Every structure is written in C-alpha cells, then in structure tokens.
Amino acid sequence: MNHRPNPIANREGYDLWSSHYDAYPNPTVAMDERHFPAQWKHLAHRRVLEVGCGTGRHTLKLAKQGNDVLGLDLSPGMLAIAREKLKDCPEVRLIEADFLSTDLLKDRRFDAVVAALVLEHVKQLRAFFDAARRVLSEGGELHVSEIHPTRAAQGILAHFRTADGNEFGLESVPHPDGALETAAAEAGFQLVETRDAFGDQELANLNPKWVKHQGLPMVRMWSWKASDHC
C-alpha cells in the first residue's frame, strides 16, 4: 500500500469496519488466525487479559480453553459483535477501554496478556509493555502478534474498504525490526520465543490474489515472560 487514503481515527474506523470485519478478505488477519493461537494453546484455567479483543475471534478460543478472560477494546462496534459471539461464554467479560489509560485494571492481576495485531496502533511501545507488566503476576506471560516489520516498513498497515468502495487508513505506526524486543526488555520482560509466519499455498487457496505473498513474511509473533525481579 503506497498511500493512506481517508485517514480515520482508530475508534471511529473500527466502528465503521466492525459490521464486516470478520468477513473482510484480509491476508494479515488470515495468517494471524492460523498461526497466533499456537503461541498460547497451552493456556488453560488461567486469568487472561486480551488487549484489543475486537470481534472476539481469539477471545472465543481462549474461553474454550477454559480460561477466565477479560477482553478490552476501544471500539463499541467491535465489542457489540464480540458480545453476540460470546453470549454463551459466561467466563468472558468485555470492557470498552483504552488499555494505556484505563484505571479499571489497577487492582487486577492476570496470568497472561494476549494482543493480536494491536501494537501498530500504539505509538509509544514502552507504554504498552509497562502497562502489561503492571497487570501481570510474577512470571506471567505476554503473547503478541503483529504485522511483520518488513511489511510495515513498506507502508502495509491497517486499512479497509467499505461496501461503497471508500478506503480508510487507520492510525498506525511502522515499528522497525527489533523495536518491540527493545521496549519489552526495558519494561522487564524476558523473550521466550519469536516466530514468523510466511505466505503459502494455503493462504493463496483462500484468495487467488494472495499468491503474491507466497514465501514472504506476513506476521511475527512473540512470547515473553514477566521478570521475577522487575
């Protein structure tokens, strides 16, 4: 993507996108959907905070693994979709809030924090990792997925089209390679694992246009552990 037509604030943009987000043909989301759950498939019967839970696509998986899940999102439109999707999951609570500024979590502690395709919308990475460290118990886990830094550097960031053909670009920041690792370490996290997901034939089978992504890095995923001595 070489331009960012119709810039739109994230809350307003995700509200506009929410009604068709789950059906929208998005190769980044498709790769995240396939690969990111492997980072946290071991989580069961834990207290989990999902930051930027959106329409609840990962929230539902976390709940089905037996976790007590709290989902946060800025967009009431996205949360409305999630609430309908999760109406039979009493172990899930959803809250409209900004993770970086809310005081609703000050007395809560979690065993894990999960954030999928969120950090491109965060300008100050250290603020995110500090907030995650504050809500995690000692030794707690942080699992993050994000558009691959190689693609972000090319200007490929969150954007969507509406049914009438208008294209919107959300507020996003192309974080350089290594930026997340540096901010996490400064906030007291120990890196456990990093994985890259590459475009392949399975992705192309979803949409023939996505054959162009074969062999290219699409999404990067990280797992960290909160240091016991922070």
mmCIF file of C-alpha atoms in Angstrom:
data_model
loop_
_atom_site.group_PDB
_atom_site.id
_atom_site.type_symbol
_atom_site.label_atom_id
_atom_site.label_comp_id
_atom_site.label_asym_id
_atom_site.label_seq_id
_atom_site.Cartn_x
_atom_site.Cartn_y
_atom_site.Cartn_z
ATOM 1 C CA MET A 1 0.000 0.000 0.000
ATOM 2 C CA ASN A 2 1.680 3.215 -1.162
ATOM 3 C CA HIS A 3 -0.806 5.708 0.208
ATOM 4 C CA ARG A 4 -3.168 6.109 3.142
ATOM 5 C CA PRO A 5 -6.488 7.377 1.736
ATOM 6 C CA ASN A 6 -9.126 8.787 4.037
ATOM 7 C CA PRO A 7 -7.240 8.693 7.357
ATOM 8 C CA ILE A 8 -9.554 7.830 10.212
ATOM 9 C CA ALA A 9 -9.203 7.632 13.996
ATOM 10 C CA ASN A 10 -8.955 4.090 15.293
ATOM 11 C CA ARG A 11 -12.119 4.096 17.404
ATOM 12 C CA GLU A 12 -14.215 5.550 14.587
ATOM 13 C CA GLY A 13 -12.505 3.378 11.988
ATOM 14 C CA TYR A 14 -13.003 0.097 13.793
ATOM 15 C CA ASP A 15 -16.620 1.029 14.487
ATOM 16 C CA LEU A 16 -17.089 1.522 10.749
ATOM 17 C CA TRP A 17 -15.235 -1.718 9.955
ATOM 18 C CA SER A 18 -16.907 -3.815 12.652
ATOM 19 C CA SER A 19 -20.017 -4.880 10.725
ATOM 20 C CA HIS A 20 -17.963 -6.662 8.057
ATOM 21 C CA TYR A 21 -14.596 -7.188 9.789
ATOM 22 C CA ASP A 22 -14.965 -10.949 10.238
ATOM 23 C CA ALA A 23 -15.869 -11.467 6.576
ATOM 24 C CA TYR A 24 -13.356 -8.965 5.190
ATOM 25 C CA PRO A 25 -10.666 -10.519 2.933
ATOM 26 C CA ASN A 26 -7.526 -9.635 4.889
ATOM 27 C CA PRO A 27 -4.378 -11.769 4.455
ATOM 28 C CA THR A 28 -2.776 -10.435 7.637
ATOM 29 C CA VAL A 29 -5.782 -11.419 9.751
ATOM 30 C CA ALA A 30 -5.955 -14.776 7.954
ATOM 31 C CA MET A 31 -2.332 -15.545 8.828
ATOM 32 C CA ASP A 32 -2.790 -14.369 12.400
ATOM 33 C CA GLU A 33 -5.882 -16.564 12.705
ATOM 34 C CA ARG A 34 -3.950 -19.618 11.560
ATOM 35 C CA HIS A 35 -0.692 -19.152 13.429
ATOM 36 C CA PHE A 36 -1.068 -16.967 16.528
ATOM 37 C CA PRO A 37 -3.156 -19.403 18.639
ATOM 38 C CA ALA A 38 -0.185 -21.791 18.714
ATOM 39 C CA GLN A 39 1.611 -19.242 20.911
ATOM 40 C CA TRP A 40 -0.956 -19.613 23.693
ATOM 41 C CA LYS A 41 -2.580 -23.004 23.103
ATOM 42 C CA HIS A 42 -1.176 -24.155 26.462
ATOM 43 C CA LEU A 43 -3.175 -21.538 28.390
ATOM 44 C CA ALA A 44 -5.970 -23.232 30.315
ATOM 45 C CA HIS A 45 -7.770 -22.304 33.528
ATOM 46 C CA ARG A 46 -5.818 -19.056 33.698
ATOM 47 C CA ARG A 47 -6.753 -15.429 34.190
ATOM 48 C CA VAL A 48 -6.219 -13.911 30.737
ATOM 49 C CA LEU A 49 -6.433 -10.296 29.601
ATOM 50 C CA GLU A 50 -6.910 -9.801 25.880
ATOM 51 C CA VAL A 51 -5.975 -6.306 24.727
ATOM 52 C CA GLY A 52 -7.734 -5.178 21.564
ATOM 53 C CA CYS A 53 -10.077 -8.153 21.536
ATOM 54 C CA GLY A 54 -12.035 -6.748 18.586
ATOM 55 C CA THR A 55 -14.842 -9.028 17.441
ATOM 56 C CA GLY A 56 -13.718 -11.760 19.816
ATOM 57 C CA ARG A 57 -12.154 -14.130 17.288
ATOM 58 C CA HIS A 58 -9.344 -15.094 19.705
ATOM 59 C CA THR A 59 -11.416 -14.407 22.812
ATOM 60 C CA LEU A 60 -13.683 -17.309 21.956
ATOM 61 C CA LYS A 61 -10.726 -19.659 21.553
ATOM 62 C CA LEU A 62 -9.263 -18.588 24.887
ATOM 63 C CA ALA A 63 -12.617 -19.154 26.585
ATOM 64 C CA LYS A 64 -12.971 -22.609 25.028
ATOM 65 C CA GLN A 65 -9.592 -23.497 26.535
ATOM 66 C CA GLY A 66 -11.152 -22.955 29.953
ATOM 67 C CA ASN A 67 -9.691 -19.553 30.736
ATOM 68 C CA ASP A 68 -11.284 -16.690 32.669
ATOM 69 C CA VAL A 69 -10.997 -13.952 30.024
ATOM 70 C CA LEU A 70 -11.322 -10.185 30.218
ATOM 71 C CA GLY A 71 -11.390 -8.523 26.793
ATOM 72 C CA LEU A 72 -10.636 -4.823 26.273
ATOM 73 C CA ASP A 73 -11.273 -2.805 23.147
ATOM 74 C CA LEU A 74 -11.682 0.854 22.188
ATOM 75 C CA SER A 75 -14.450 0.225 19.679
ATOM 76 C CA PRO A 76 -18.036 -0.245 20.856
ATOM 77 C CA GLY A 77 -18.885 -1.518 17.371
ATOM 78 C CA MET A 78 -16.324 -4.305 17.547
ATOM 79 C CA LEU A 79 -17.382 -5.147 21.106
ATOM 80 C CA ALA A 80 -21.028 -5.432 20.038
ATOM 81 C CA ILE A 81 -20.043 -8.156 17.567
ATOM 82 C CA ALA A 82 -17.932 -9.852 20.222
ATOM 83 C CA ARG A 83 -20.742 -9.808 22.786
ATOM 84 C CA GLU A 84 -23.059 -11.581 20.376
ATOM 85 C CA LYS A 85 -20.371 -14.119 19.534
ATOM 86 C CA LEU A 86 -19.608 -14.733 23.215
ATOM 87 C CA LYS A 87 -23.141 -14.651 24.618
ATOM 88 C CA ASP A 88 -22.831 -18.288 25.721
ATOM 89 C CA CYS A 89 -19.481 -17.754 27.447
ATOM 90 C CA PRO A 90 -20.163 -16.527 31.000
ATOM 91 C CA GLU A 91 -16.451 -16.794 31.802
ATOM 92 C CA VAL A 92 -15.756 -13.835 29.483
ATOM 93 C CA ARG A 93 -16.146 -10.160 30.358
ATOM 94 C CA LEU A 94 -15.813 -7.406 27.772
ATOM 95 C CA ILE A 95 -14.975 -3.793 28.567
ATOM 96 C CA GLU A 96 -14.734 -0.705 26.365
ATOM 97 C CA ALA A 97 -11.485 0.923 27.459
ATOM 98 C CA ASP A 98 -8.066 2.187 26.415
ATOM 99 C CA PHE A 99 -5.503 -0.217 27.844
ATOM 100 C CA LEU A 100 -2.900 2.542 28.175
ATOM 101 C CA SER A 101 -5.054 4.893 30.235
ATOM 102 C CA THR A 102 -7.806 2.928 31.977
ATOM 103 C CA ASP A 103 -7.777 2.595 35.754
ATOM 104 C CA LEU A 104 -10.199 -0.345 35.653
ATOM 105 C CA LEU A 105 -7.293 -2.782 35.878
ATOM 106 C CA LYS A 106 -5.326 -1.237 38.729
ATOM 107 C CA ASP A 107 -6.434 -3.880 41.228
ATOM 108 C CA ARG A 108 -6.423 -6.806 38.797
ATOM 109 C CA ARG A 109 -3.655 -9.305 38.096
ATOM 110 C CA PHE A 110 -3.542 -11.765 35.223
ATOM 111 C CA ASP A 111 -1.588 -14.879 34.389
ATOM 112 C CA ALA A 112 -1.331 -13.895 30.738
ATOM 113 C CA VAL A 113 -1.880 -10.971 28.380
ATOM 114 C CA VAL A 114 -2.704 -11.603 24.719
ATOM 115 C CA ALA A 115 -2.669 -8.918 22.000
ATOM 116 C CA ALA A 116 -3.254 -9.650 18.314
ATOM 117 C CA LEU A 117 -2.480 -7.019 15.656
ATOM 118 C CA VAL A 118 -2.684 -4.194 18.181
ATOM 119 C CA LEU A 119 0.766 -2.664 18.519
ATOM 120 C CA GLU A 120 0.824 -0.990 15.132
ATOM 121 C CA HIS A 121 -1.754 1.350 16.686
ATOM 122 C CA VAL A 122 0.493 2.143 19.682
ATOM 123 C CA LYS A 123 2.994 4.959 19.149
ATOM 124 C CA GLN A 124 4.863 4.504 22.427
ATOM 125 C CA LEU A 125 5.743 0.826 22.714
ATOM 126 C CA ARG A 126 7.281 1.204 26.148
ATOM 127 C CA ALA A 127 3.932 2.458 27.489
ATOM 128 C CA PHE A 128 2.240 -0.732 26.287
ATOM 129 C CA PHE A 129 4.837 -3.038 27.810
ATOM 130 C CA ASP A 130 4.854 -1.103 31.089
ATOM 131 C CA ALA A 131 1.059 -1.430 31.251
ATOM 132 C CA ALA A 132 1.272 -5.155 30.517
ATOM 133 C CA ARG A 133 3.924 -5.619 33.200
ATOM 134 C CA ARG A 134 1.757 -3.848 35.783
ATOM 135 C CA VAL A 135 -1.219 -6.170 35.294
ATOM 136 C CA LEU A 136 0.748 -9.424 35.095
ATOM 137 C CA SER A 137 1.500 -11.633 38.035
ATOM 138 C CA GLU A 138 5.158 -12.555 38.610
ATOM 139 C CA GLY A 139 6.210 -14.922 35.867
ATOM 140 C CA GLY A 140 3.108 -14.051 33.832
ATOM 141 C CA GLU A 141 3.083 -14.461 30.061
ATOM 142 C CA LEU A 142 2.714 -11.891 27.292
ATOM 143 C CA HIS A 143 1.820 -13.077 23.791
ATOM 144 C CA VAL A 144 1.796 -10.611 20.887
ATOM 145 C CA SER A 145 1.251 -10.865 17.145
ATOM 146 C CA GLU A 146 1.834 -8.059 14.693
ATOM 147 C CA ILE A 147 2.165 -7.381 11.009
ATOM 148 C CA HIS A 148 5.718 -8.332 10.074
ATOM 149 C CA PRO A 149 8.142 -5.389 10.381
ATOM 150 C CA THR A 150 9.300 -5.924 6.779
ATOM 151 C CA ARG A 151 5.757 -5.301 5.538
ATOM 152 C CA ALA A 152 5.197 -2.421 7.950
ATOM 153 C CA ALA A 153 8.337 -0.733 6.612
ATOM 154 C CA GLN A 154 6.751 -0.888 3.147
ATOM 155 C CA GLY A 155 3.739 1.036 4.438
ATOM 156 C CA ILE A 156 1.464 -2.002 4.609
ATOM 157 C CA LEU A 157 -0.598 -1.173 7.698
ATOM 158 C CA ALA A 158 -4.222 -1.493 8.807
ATOM 159 C CA HIS A 159 -6.683 -0.299 6.167
ATOM 160 C CA PHE A 160 -10.035 -1.383 4.775
ATOM 161 C CA ARG A 161 -12.686 -0.620 2.176
ATOM 162 C CA THR A 162 -16.358 -0.107 2.813
ATOM 163 C CA ALA A 163 -19.123 -1.554 0.649
ATOM 164 C CA ASP A 164 -19.316 1.687 -1.337
ATOM 165 C CA GLY A 165 -15.630 1.418 -2.255
ATOM 166 C CA ASN A 166 -14.224 4.066 0.064
ATOM 167 C CA GLU A 167 -10.847 3.144 1.515
ATOM 168 C CA PHE A 168 -9.768 4.124 5.031
ATOM 169 C CA GLY A 169 -6.379 4.022 6.678
ATOM 170 C CA LEU A 170 -6.289 3.623 10.449
ATOM 171 C CA GLU A 171 -3.848 5.404 12.760
ATOM 172 C CA SER A 172 -0.786 3.154 12.597
ATOM 173 C CA VAL A 173 2.959 3.262 13.226
ATOM 174 C CA PRO A 174 5.507 1.131 11.301
ATOM 175 C CA HIS A 175 7.662 -0.080 14.191
ATOM 176 C CA PRO A 176 11.145 -1.043 12.963
ATOM 177 C CA ASP A 177 12.576 -4.514 13.346
ATOM 178 C CA GLY A 178 13.721 -5.043 16.933
ATOM 179 C CA ALA A 179 11.677 -2.201 18.419
ATOM 180 C CA LEU A 180 9.255 -4.485 20.267
ATOM 181 C CA GLU A 181 12.070 -6.590 21.703
ATOM 182 C CA THR A 182 13.870 -3.492 22.985
ATOM 183 C CA ALA A 183 10.777 -1.964 24.610
ATOM 184 C CA ALA A 184 9.807 -5.283 26.194
ATOM 185 C CA ALA A 185 13.263 -5.811 27.683
ATOM 186 C CA GLU A 186 13.293 -2.294 29.101
ATOM 187 C CA ALA A 187 9.930 -2.982 30.759
ATOM 188 C CA GLY A 188 11.209 -6.139 32.446
ATOM 189 C CA PHE A 189 10.213 -8.927 30.069
ATOM 190 C CA GLN A 190 12.298 -11.925 29.086
ATOM 191 C CA LEU A 191 11.878 -13.066 25.492
ATOM 192 C CA VAL A 192 10.785 -16.697 25.277
ATOM 193 C CA GLU A 193 10.030 -17.198 21.592
ATOM 194 C CA THR A 194 9.729 -15.373 18.274
ATOM 195 C CA ARG A 195 8.108 -16.899 15.197
ATOM 196 C CA ASP A 196 7.440 -15.628 11.693
ATOM 197 C CA ALA A 197 4.538 -16.826 9.528
ATOM 198 C CA PHE A 198 5.111 -16.825 5.774
ATOM 199 C CA GLY A 199 2.629 -16.697 2.953
ATOM 200 C CA ASP A 200 1.983 -20.126 1.456
ATOM 201 C CA GLN A 201 -0.345 -22.087 -0.792
ATOM 202 C CA GLU A 202 -2.934 -22.413 1.958
ATOM 203 C CA LEU A 203 -3.171 -18.624 2.097
ATOM 204 C CA ALA A 204 -3.445 -18.437 -1.695
ATOM 205 C CA ASN A 205 -6.229 -21.007 -1.590
ATOM 206 C CA LEU A 206 -8.290 -18.546 0.447
ATOM 207 C CA ASN A 207 -7.902 -15.841 -2.188
ATOM 208 C CA PRO A 208 -6.081 -16.309 -5.527
ATOM 209 C CA LYS A 209 -4.814 -12.716 -5.326
ATOM 210 C CA TRP A 210 -2.807 -13.679 -2.253
ATOM 211 C CA VAL A 211 -0.479 -15.899 -4.246
ATOM 212 C CA LYS A 212 1.758 -12.816 -4.379
ATOM 213 C CA HIS A 213 2.501 -13.340 -0.668
ATOM 214 C CA GLN A 214 3.965 -16.828 -1.082
ATOM 215 C CA GLY A 215 7.311 -17.101 0.668
ATOM 216 C CA LEU A 216 7.072 -13.609 2.159
ATOM 217 C CA PRO A 217 6.918 -12.868 5.900
ATOM 218 C CA MET A 218 3.376 -11.833 6.838
ATOM 219 C CA VAL A 219 3.087 -11.865 10.624
ATOM 220 C CA ARG A 220 5.556 -12.012 13.516
ATOM 221 C CA MET A 221 4.629 -13.484 16.897
ATOM 222 C CA TRP A 222 6.365 -13.122 20.242
ATOM 223 C CA SER A 223 6.069 -14.673 23.686
ATOM 224 C CA TRP A 224 7.589 -13.050 26.762
ATOM 225 C CA LYS A 225 7.710 -13.842 30.452
ATOM 226 C CA ALA A 226 7.434 -11.151 33.109
ATOM 227 C CA SER A 227 10.677 -10.998 35.038
ATOM 228 C CA ASP A 228 10.524 -12.074 38.667
ATOM 229 C CA HIS A 229 12.793 -9.182 39.524
ATOM 230 C CA CYS A 230 11.381 -6.087 37.883
#
